[in-house]
């Protein structure tokens, strides 16, 4: 498979949130604001890349019978290191993500890609796959947060995740008509479900058209 | 049997390596994390008593851990166990008359958002700043555990203040 295809499929046809439906726990919890979504996307992408690379490097060495415990030890160590580094250098992001940083360990995307891709492919391919999946995940949770923040609070704001005092943009459109439920967990399910439904119906229609065209040509 | 031992050894080696890695990262980041914590404290102290020179003293109270005295009054660093596992730590500033002049929450991350985290909200802060060392601060209805813990800490600081007068 060509390198760019590996990267692209993480964003489109194998998007972890909208297609593979992995990592939904964090997608529901963290998508209350755009800033949180960017921060989480960065953290998950970072851990994904490192985990994929390390597991791919060790793929010939790890005995198959204990591969899952070994993957989990590696991923847990990586996440704890990321957490310590965030606590030291990115305090505001660390505070807003809170308990969801250690929960990256059980984010199914990481274990899923380790098991289904990194353990069977070269280091470079695994790196590209991790990048694609990470970008796909980040874009997906940005999309969900966009709607949740806009409808739930009536405005949008983006703050530099590394420096909470630097506001990149902030605007408020309609505070009185904001539907507060959308920022609560119930609203998370509603938004995510609707987005998954819409995106998958659009892509299914496109696939149907493509196969009909192919049948016509034949 | 031999196979199982080999597997166990492999897992043990991986775990040992990851432990090494973790302790390295921890040793590098722990001083920075501690410093971040203490610089936040200094920042909030100056919020309560501006341009003050503090003398710091460790206190062995149940909740009150540190006492910062200056000309304008005293600030106490108080650590209580609220609802969550990480506890609540806050600074309480009392002026020389006994009036509460400052209330800054340092850490309340494990309190329930929307409920317990009201202890860091403007309404509760306003109610604290209205009180003096002789008053009892009201708890927040619906957030009893978190706010009662904070009030217990405030009460101990008030006792310390009164007994030191």
GROMACS .gro file of C-alpha atoms in nm:
model
  383
    1UNK     CA    1   0.000   0.000   0.000
    2UNK     CA    2   0.140   0.338  -0.089
    3UNK     CA    3   0.266   0.551   0.197
    4UNK     CA    4   0.024   0.836   0.141
    5UNK     CA    5  -0.269   0.591   0.133
    6UNK     CA    6  -0.173   0.462   0.475
    7UNK     CA    7  -0.180   0.818   0.604
    8UNK     CA    8  -0.502   0.909   0.428
    9UNK     CA    9  -0.705   0.612   0.541
   10UNK     CA   10  -0.668   0.716   0.905
   11UNK     CA   11  -0.849   1.038   0.822
   12UNK     CA   12  -1.116   0.914   0.582
   13UNK     CA   13  -1.209   0.551   0.524
   14UNK     CA   14  -1.074   0.420   0.856
   15UNK     CA   15  -1.132   0.724   1.075
   16UNK     CA   16  -1.103   0.592   1.431
   17UNK     CA   17  -1.402   0.782   1.567
   18UNK     CA   18  -1.648   0.791   1.278
   19UNK     CA   19  -1.575   0.459   1.108
   20UNK     CA   20  -1.385   0.227   1.341
   21UNK     CA   21  -1.577   0.364   1.643
   22UNK     CA   22  -1.272   0.340   1.869
   23UNK     CA   23  -1.183   0.578   2.149
   24UNK     CA   24  -1.543   0.697   2.187
   25UNK     CA   25  -1.508   0.741   2.564
   26UNK     CA   26  -1.265   1.027   2.525
   27UNK     CA   27  -1.457   1.162   2.226
   28UNK     CA   28  -1.765   1.198   2.446
   29UNK     CA   29  -1.590   1.339   2.750
   30UNK     CA   30  -1.330   1.577   2.613
   31UNK     CA   31  -1.525   1.747   2.338
   32UNK     CA   32  -1.681   2.020   2.551
   33UNK     CA   33  -1.445   2.287   2.414
   34UNK     CA   34  -1.222   2.327   2.109
   35UNK     CA   35  -0.918   2.388   2.327
   36UNK     CA   36  -0.963   2.059   2.512
   37UNK     CA   37  -1.011   1.874   2.185
   38UNK     CA   38  -0.688   2.008   2.036
   39UNK     CA   39  -0.496   1.928   2.352
   40UNK     CA   40  -0.632   1.575   2.371
   41UNK     CA   41  -0.575   1.518   1.999
   42UNK     CA   42  -0.212   1.621   2.043
   43UNK     CA   43  -0.163   1.393   2.343
   44UNK     CA   44  -0.326   1.092   2.175
   45UNK     CA   45  -0.134   1.143   1.849
   46UNK     CA   46   0.191   1.168   2.042
   47UNK     CA   47   0.126   0.846   2.235
   48UNK     CA   48   0.000   0.671   1.919
   49UNK     CA   49   0.315   0.752   1.723
   50UNK     CA   50   0.549   0.647   2.002
   51UNK     CA   51   0.353   0.331   2.080
   52UNK     CA   52   0.332   0.226   1.715
   53UNK     CA   53   0.702   0.288   1.656
   54UNK     CA   54   0.819   0.105   1.967
   55UNK     CA   55   0.588  -0.192   1.914
   56UNK     CA   56   0.682  -0.213   1.548
   57UNK     CA   57   1.052  -0.208   1.642
   58UNK     CA   58   0.994  -0.493   1.885
   59UNK     CA   59   0.746  -0.687   1.672
   60UNK     CA   60   0.990  -0.969   1.594
   61UNK     CA   61   1.099  -0.999   1.956
   62UNK     CA   62   0.770  -0.998   2.147
   63UNK     CA   63   0.637  -1.355   2.192
   64UNK     CA   64   0.288  -1.382   2.053
   65UNK     CA   65   0.140  -1.542   2.365
   66UNK     CA   66   0.207  -1.241   2.587
   67UNK     CA   67   0.180  -0.968   2.328
   68UNK     CA   68  -0.123  -0.798   2.485
   69UNK     CA   69   0.031  -0.755   2.834
   70UNK     CA   70   0.352  -0.630   2.674
   71UNK     CA   71   0.166  -0.376   2.459
   72UNK     CA   72  -0.024  -0.257   2.765
   73UNK     CA   73   0.295  -0.215   2.970
   74UNK     CA   74   0.452  -0.014   2.690
   75UNK     CA   75   0.144   0.202   2.635
   76UNK     CA   76   0.092   0.261   3.007
   77UNK     CA   77   0.455   0.368   3.051
   78UNK     CA   78   0.429   0.606   2.755
   79UNK     CA   79   0.109   0.760   2.885
   80UNK     CA   80   0.251   0.808   3.234
   81UNK     CA   81   0.559   0.978   3.087
   82UNK     CA   82   0.336   1.202   2.876
   83UNK     CA   83   0.133   1.284   3.186
   84UNK     CA   84   0.443   1.377   3.388
   85UNK     CA   85   0.577   1.592   3.104
   86UNK     CA   86   0.242   1.766   3.066
   87UNK     CA   87   0.224   1.830   3.439
   88UNK     CA   88   0.567   1.993   3.422
   89UNK     CA   89   0.548   2.189   3.096
   90UNK     CA   90   0.181   2.232   3.002
   91UNK     CA   91   0.001   2.291   3.329
   92UNK     CA   92  -0.315   2.455   3.198
   93UNK     CA   93  -0.376   2.177   2.948
   94UNK     CA   94  -0.298   1.920   3.216
   95UNK     CA   95  -0.557   2.074   3.446
   96UNK     CA   96  -0.828   2.092   3.183
   97UNK     CA   97  -0.776   1.736   3.056
   98UNK     CA   98  -0.746   1.612   3.413
   99UNK     CA   99  -0.825   1.246   3.460
  100UNK     CA  100  -0.854   1.184   3.086
  101UNK     CA  101  -0.478   1.182   3.036
  102UNK     CA  102  -0.424   0.852   3.219
  103UNK     CA  103  -0.738   0.725   3.046
  104UNK     CA  104  -0.545   0.742   2.717
  105UNK     CA  105  -0.398   0.408   2.827
  106UNK     CA  106  -0.732   0.239   2.769
  107UNK     CA  107  -0.812   0.439   2.459
  108UNK     CA  108  -0.886   0.155   2.221
  109UNK     CA  109  -0.729   0.333   1.926
  110UNK     CA  110  -0.380   0.282   2.063
  111UNK     CA  111  -0.411  -0.083   2.155
  112UNK     CA  112  -0.615  -0.143   1.839
  113UNK     CA  113  -0.353   0.001   1.605
  114UNK     CA  114  -0.075  -0.174   1.792
  115UNK     CA  115  -0.245  -0.509   1.755
  116UNK     CA  116  -0.378  -0.472   1.401
  117UNK     CA  117  -0.106  -0.269   1.233
  118UNK     CA  118   0.215  -0.203   1.423
  119UNK     CA  119   0.270  -0.567   1.512
  120UNK     CA  120   0.262  -0.666   1.145
  121UNK     CA  121   0.423  -0.378   0.958
  122UNK     CA  122   0.750  -0.194   0.926
  123UNK     CA  123   0.845   0.095   1.150
  124UNK     CA  124   0.798   0.357   0.881
  125UNK     CA  125   0.454   0.226   0.784
  126UNK     CA  126   0.351   0.212   1.150
  127UNK     CA  127   0.468   0.568   1.200
  128UNK     CA  128   0.264   0.690   0.903
  129UNK     CA  129  -0.040   0.492   1.016
  130UNK     CA  130  -0.013   0.641   1.364
  131UNK     CA  131   0.013   0.990   1.216
  132UNK     CA  132  -0.292   0.932   0.999
  133UNK     CA  133  -0.497   0.786   1.283
  134UNK     CA  134  -0.390   1.067   1.514
  135UNK     CA  135  -0.483   1.335   1.264
  136UNK     CA  136  -0.813   1.157   1.189
  137UNK     CA  137  -0.891   1.136   1.560
  138UNK     CA  138  -0.802   1.501   1.617
  139UNK     CA  139  -1.013   1.619   1.324
  140UNK     CA  140  -1.304   1.405   1.441
  141UNK     CA  141  -1.303   1.536   1.798
  142UNK     CA  142  -1.255   1.891   1.669
  143UNK     CA  143  -1.569   1.844   1.460
  144UNK     CA  144  -1.766   1.717   1.759
  145UNK     CA  145  -1.638   1.997   1.987
  146UNK     CA  146  -1.713   2.256   1.721
  147UNK     CA  147  -2.082   2.169   1.732
  148UNK     CA  148  -2.094   2.107   2.106
  149UNK     CA  149  -1.928   2.434   2.196
  150UNK     CA  150  -2.119   2.638   1.939
  151UNK     CA  151  -2.466   2.505   2.020
  152UNK     CA  152  -2.401   2.449   2.389
  153UNK     CA  153  -2.246   2.783   2.483
  154UNK     CA  154  -2.342   2.999   2.187
  155UNK     CA  155  -1.985   3.082   2.090
  156UNK     CA  156  -1.644   2.945   2.012
  157UNK     CA  157  -1.309   3.003   2.173
  158UNK     CA  158  -0.962   2.869   2.109
  159UNK     CA  159  -0.684   2.919   2.359
  160UNK     CA  160  -0.324   2.819   2.301
  161UNK     CA  161  -0.302   2.478   2.474
  162UNK     CA  162   0.053   2.545   2.589
  163UNK     CA  163  -0.013   2.889   2.732
  164UNK     CA  164  -0.362   2.945   2.869
  165UNK     CA  165  -0.329   3.324   2.863
  166UNK     CA  166  -0.290   3.344   2.487
  167UNK     CA  167  -0.635   3.350   2.327
  168UNK     CA  168  -0.624   3.268   1.957
  169UNK     CA  169  -0.984   3.355   1.887
  170UNK     CA  170  -1.301   3.397   2.082
  171UNK     CA  171  -1.648   3.499   1.978
  172UNK     CA  172  -1.997   3.462   2.108
  173UNK     CA  173  -2.297   3.453   1.877
  174UNK     CA  174  -2.605   3.378   2.084
  175UNK     CA  175  -2.572   3.329   2.457
  176UNK     CA  176  -2.942   3.332   2.543
  177UNK     CA  177  -3.044   3.060   2.300
  178UNK     CA  178  -2.760   2.820   2.375
  179UNK     CA  179  -2.875   2.467   2.456
  180UNK     CA  180  -2.685   2.387   2.773
  181UNK     CA  181  -2.772   2.017   2.750
  182UNK     CA  182  -2.528   1.980   2.461
  183UNK     CA  183  -2.232   2.044   2.689
  184UNK     CA  184  -2.349   1.774   2.929
  185UNK     CA  185  -2.285   1.399   2.875
  186UNK     CA  186  -2.632   1.345   2.723
  187UNK     CA  187  -2.556   1.611   2.465
  188UNK     CA  188  -2.226   1.441   2.391
  189UNK     CA  189  -2.406   1.122   2.292
  190UNK     CA  190  -2.657   1.317   2.083
  191UNK     CA  191  -2.392   1.515   1.896
  192UNK     CA  192  -2.157   1.224   1.839
  193UNK     CA  193  -2.440   0.994   1.728
  194UNK     CA  194  -2.579   1.249   1.486
  195UNK     CA  195  -2.236   1.320   1.337
  196UNK     CA  196  -2.157   0.951   1.295
  197UNK     CA  197  -2.495   0.897   1.128
  198UNK     CA  198  -2.460   1.191   0.890
  199UNK     CA  199  -2.101   1.116   0.791
  200UNK     CA  200  -2.163   0.748   0.735
  201UNK     CA  201  -2.479   0.805   0.530
  202UNK     CA  202  -2.292   1.051   0.306
  203UNK     CA  203  -2.003   0.812   0.254
  204UNK     CA  204  -2.238   0.516   0.198
  205UNK     CA  205  -2.420   0.713  -0.069
  206UNK     CA  206  -2.089   0.789  -0.234
  207UNK     CA  207  -1.986   0.423  -0.229
  208UNK     CA  208  -2.324   0.323  -0.371
  209UNK     CA  209  -2.290   0.575  -0.655
  210UNK     CA  210  -1.936   0.454  -0.725
  211UNK     CA  211  -2.040   0.088  -0.745
  212UNK     CA  212  -2.341   0.177  -0.964
  213UNK     CA  213  -2.113   0.366  -1.200
  214UNK     CA  214  -1.879   0.071  -1.214
  215UNK     CA  215  -2.169  -0.164  -1.293
  216UNK     CA  216  -2.289   0.074  -1.570
  217UNK     CA  217  -1.947   0.093  -1.729
  218UNK     CA  218  -1.932  -0.285  -1.739
  219UNK     CA  219   0.747  -2.526   3.163
  220UNK     CA  220   1.054  -2.377   3.001
  221UNK     CA  221   0.840  -2.181   2.761
  222UNK     CA  222   0.638  -2.027   3.042
  223UNK     CA  223   0.954  -1.924   3.223
  224UNK     CA  224   1.088  -1.761   2.908
  225UNK     CA  225   0.764  -1.568   2.865
  226UNK     CA  226   0.763  -1.460   3.229
  227UNK     CA  227   1.124  -1.344   3.205
  228UNK     CA  228   1.049  -1.144   2.889
  229UNK     CA  229   0.755  -0.971   3.056
  230UNK     CA  230   0.966  -0.902   3.365
  231UNK     CA  231   1.242  -0.748   3.152
  232UNK     CA  232   0.997  -0.525   2.967
  233UNK     CA  233   0.842  -0.415   3.297
  234UNK     CA  234   1.185  -0.342   3.446
  235UNK     CA  235   1.284  -0.135   3.143
  236UNK     CA  236   0.962   0.062   3.157
  237UNK     CA  237   1.013   0.117   3.530
  238UNK     CA  238   1.359   0.256   3.459
  239UNK     CA  239   1.220   0.483   3.191
  240UNK     CA  240   0.945   0.609   3.421
  241UNK     CA  241   1.180   0.681   3.711
  242UNK     CA  242   1.408   0.875   3.477
  243UNK     CA  243   1.124   1.093   3.347
  244UNK     CA  244   0.992   1.134   3.701
  245UNK     CA  245   1.327   1.250   3.834
  246UNK     CA  246   1.348   1.509   3.559
  247UNK     CA  247   0.997   1.643   3.597
  248UNK     CA  248   0.935   1.619   3.972
  249UNK     CA  249   1.132   1.937   4.062
  250UNK     CA  250   0.953   2.134   3.792
  251UNK     CA  251   0.614   2.011   3.907
  252UNK     CA  252   0.693   2.102   4.267
  253UNK     CA  253   0.808   2.445   4.160
  254UNK     CA  254   0.492   2.501   3.958
  255UNK     CA  255   0.292   2.423   4.267
  256UNK     CA  256   0.482   2.664   4.487
  257UNK     CA  257   0.490   2.947   4.233
  258UNK     CA  258   0.112   2.931   4.209
  259UNK     CA  259   0.102   2.962   4.587
  260UNK     CA  260   0.321   3.274   4.584
  261UNK     CA  261   0.112   3.422   4.305
  262UNK     CA  262  -0.207   3.380   4.505
  263UNK     CA  263  -0.045   3.504   4.826
  264UNK     CA  264   0.034   3.834   4.658
  265UNK     CA  265  -0.323   3.845   4.530
  266UNK     CA  266  -0.448   3.842   4.888
  267UNK     CA  267  -0.193   4.078   5.042
  268UNK     CA  268  -0.030   4.290   4.775
  269UNK     CA  269   0.336   4.385   4.801
  270UNK     CA  270   0.365   4.215   5.136
  271UNK     CA  271   0.673   4.060   5.290
  272UNK     CA  272   0.581   3.726   5.436
  273UNK     CA  273   0.740   3.521   5.710
  274UNK     CA  274   0.660   3.160   5.649
  275UNK     CA  275   0.598   2.907   5.924
  276UNK     CA  276   0.498   2.543   5.907
  277UNK     CA  277   0.193   2.458   6.113
  278UNK     CA  278   0.106   2.113   6.242
  279UNK     CA  279  -0.271   2.154   6.234
  280UNK     CA  280  -0.512   1.891   6.109
  281UNK     CA  281  -0.593   2.106   5.807
  282UNK     CA  282  -0.380   2.418   5.837
  283UNK     CA  283  -0.036   2.344   5.702
  284UNK     CA  284   0.139   2.677   5.660
  285UNK     CA  285   0.114   3.024   5.803
  286UNK     CA  286   0.232   3.333   5.620
  287UNK     CA  287   0.240   3.643   5.841
  288UNK     CA  288   0.283   3.994   5.710
  289UNK     CA  289   0.206   4.344   5.832
  290UNK     CA  290  -0.145   4.348   5.690
  291UNK     CA  291  -0.250   4.015   5.835
  292UNK     CA  292  -0.201   3.641   5.813
  293UNK     CA  293  -0.256   3.394   5.533
  294UNK     CA  294  -0.303   3.025   5.603
  295UNK     CA  295  -0.247   2.742   5.359
  296UNK     CA  296  -0.512   2.482   5.429
  297UNK     CA  297  -0.541   2.129   5.291
  298UNK     CA  298  -0.861   1.934   5.340
  299UNK     CA  299  -1.006   1.613   5.206
  300UNK     CA  300  -1.312   1.694   5.001
  301UNK     CA  301  -1.507   1.459   4.780
  302UNK     CA  302  -1.230   1.336   4.553
  303UNK     CA  303  -0.900   1.166   4.621
  304UNK     CA  304  -0.671   1.460   4.548
  305UNK     CA  305  -0.812   1.683   4.819
  306UNK     CA  306  -0.861   2.058   4.823
  307UNK     CA  307  -0.592   2.310   4.907
  308UNK     CA  308  -0.659   2.679   4.947
  309UNK     CA  309  -0.526   3.000   5.097
  310UNK     CA  310  -0.725   3.200   5.352
  311UNK     CA  311  -0.622   3.555   5.428
  312UNK     CA  312  -0.727   3.714   5.759
  313UNK     CA  313  -0.648   4.075   5.841
  314UNK     CA  314  -0.542   4.197   6.184
  315UNK     CA  315  -0.906   4.255   6.290
  316UNK     CA  316  -1.018   3.902   6.206
  317UNK     CA  317  -1.197   3.987   5.882
  318UNK     CA  318  -1.150   3.736   5.600
  319UNK     CA  319  -0.983   3.932   5.323
  320UNK     CA  320  -0.866   3.662   5.088
  321UNK     CA  321  -0.975   3.321   4.966
  322UNK     CA  322  -0.791   3.155   4.678
  323UNK     CA  323  -0.828   2.788   4.588
  324UNK     CA  324  -0.502   2.627   4.477
  325UNK     CA  325  -0.617   2.280   4.392
  326UNK     CA  326  -0.964   2.133   4.362
  327UNK     CA  327  -0.919   1.909   4.061
  328UNK     CA  328  -1.086   1.599   4.202
  329UNK     CA  329  -1.407   1.773   4.308
  330UNK     CA  330  -1.712   1.705   4.094
  331UNK     CA  331  -1.743   1.961   3.818
  332UNK     CA  332  -2.061   2.164   3.850
  333UNK     CA  333  -2.110   2.054   4.209
  334UNK     CA  334  -1.801   2.041   4.432
  335UNK     CA  335  -1.604   2.286   4.221
  336UNK     CA  336  -1.840   2.562   4.336
  337UNK     CA  337  -1.599   2.604   4.628
  338UNK     CA  338  -1.378   2.785   4.379
  339UNK     CA  339  -1.667   2.990   4.240
  340UNK     CA  340  -1.736   3.359   4.285
  341UNK     CA  341  -2.049   3.312   4.499
  342UNK     CA  342  -1.879   3.101   4.765
  343UNK     CA  343  -1.575   3.328   4.763
  344UNK     CA  344  -1.800   3.627   4.822
  345UNK     CA  345  -1.967   3.454   5.117
  346UNK     CA  346  -1.628   3.374   5.271
  347UNK     CA  347  -1.503   3.731   5.232
  348UNK     CA  348  -1.811   3.861   5.413
  349UNK     CA  349  -1.729   3.659   5.726
  350UNK     CA  350  -1.491   3.716   6.013
  351UNK     CA  351  -1.298   3.478   6.233
  352UNK     CA  352  -1.592   3.472   6.477
  353UNK     CA  353  -1.850   3.375   6.213
  354UNK     CA  354  -1.943   3.039   6.070
  355UNK     CA  355  -1.927   3.031   5.689
  356UNK     CA  356  -2.233   2.871   5.524
  357UNK     CA  357  -2.183   2.550   5.329
  358UNK     CA  358  -2.307   2.525   4.970
  359UNK     CA  359  -2.639   2.343   4.948
  360UNK     CA  360  -2.606   2.048   4.711
  361UNK     CA  361  -2.228   2.043   4.753
  362UNK     CA  362  -2.211   1.951   5.119
  363UNK     CA  363  -1.904   1.730   5.125
  364UNK     CA  364  -1.671   1.964   4.940
  365UNK     CA  365  -1.789   2.283   5.105
  366UNK     CA  366  -1.810   2.138   5.458
  367UNK     CA  367  -1.450   2.027   5.423
  368UNK     CA  368  -1.348   2.378   5.324
  369UNK     CA  369  -1.549   2.529   5.611
  370UNK     CA  370  -1.380   2.290   5.858
  371UNK     CA  371  -1.045   2.410   5.731
  372UNK     CA  372  -1.151   2.774   5.760
  373UNK     CA  373  -1.273   2.714   6.116
  374UNK     CA  374  -0.941   2.563   6.222
  375UNK     CA  375  -0.758   2.861   6.074
  376UNK     CA  376  -0.994   3.096   6.258
  377UNK     CA  377  -0.921   2.915   6.588
  378UNK     CA  378  -0.548   2.941   6.527
  379UNK     CA  379  -0.585   3.308   6.449
  380UNK     CA  380  -0.793   3.381   6.757
  381UNK     CA  381  -0.561   3.191   6.987
  382UNK     CA  382  -0.259   3.372   6.851
  383UNK     CA  383  -0.402   3.721   6.910
   0.00000   0.00000   0.00000
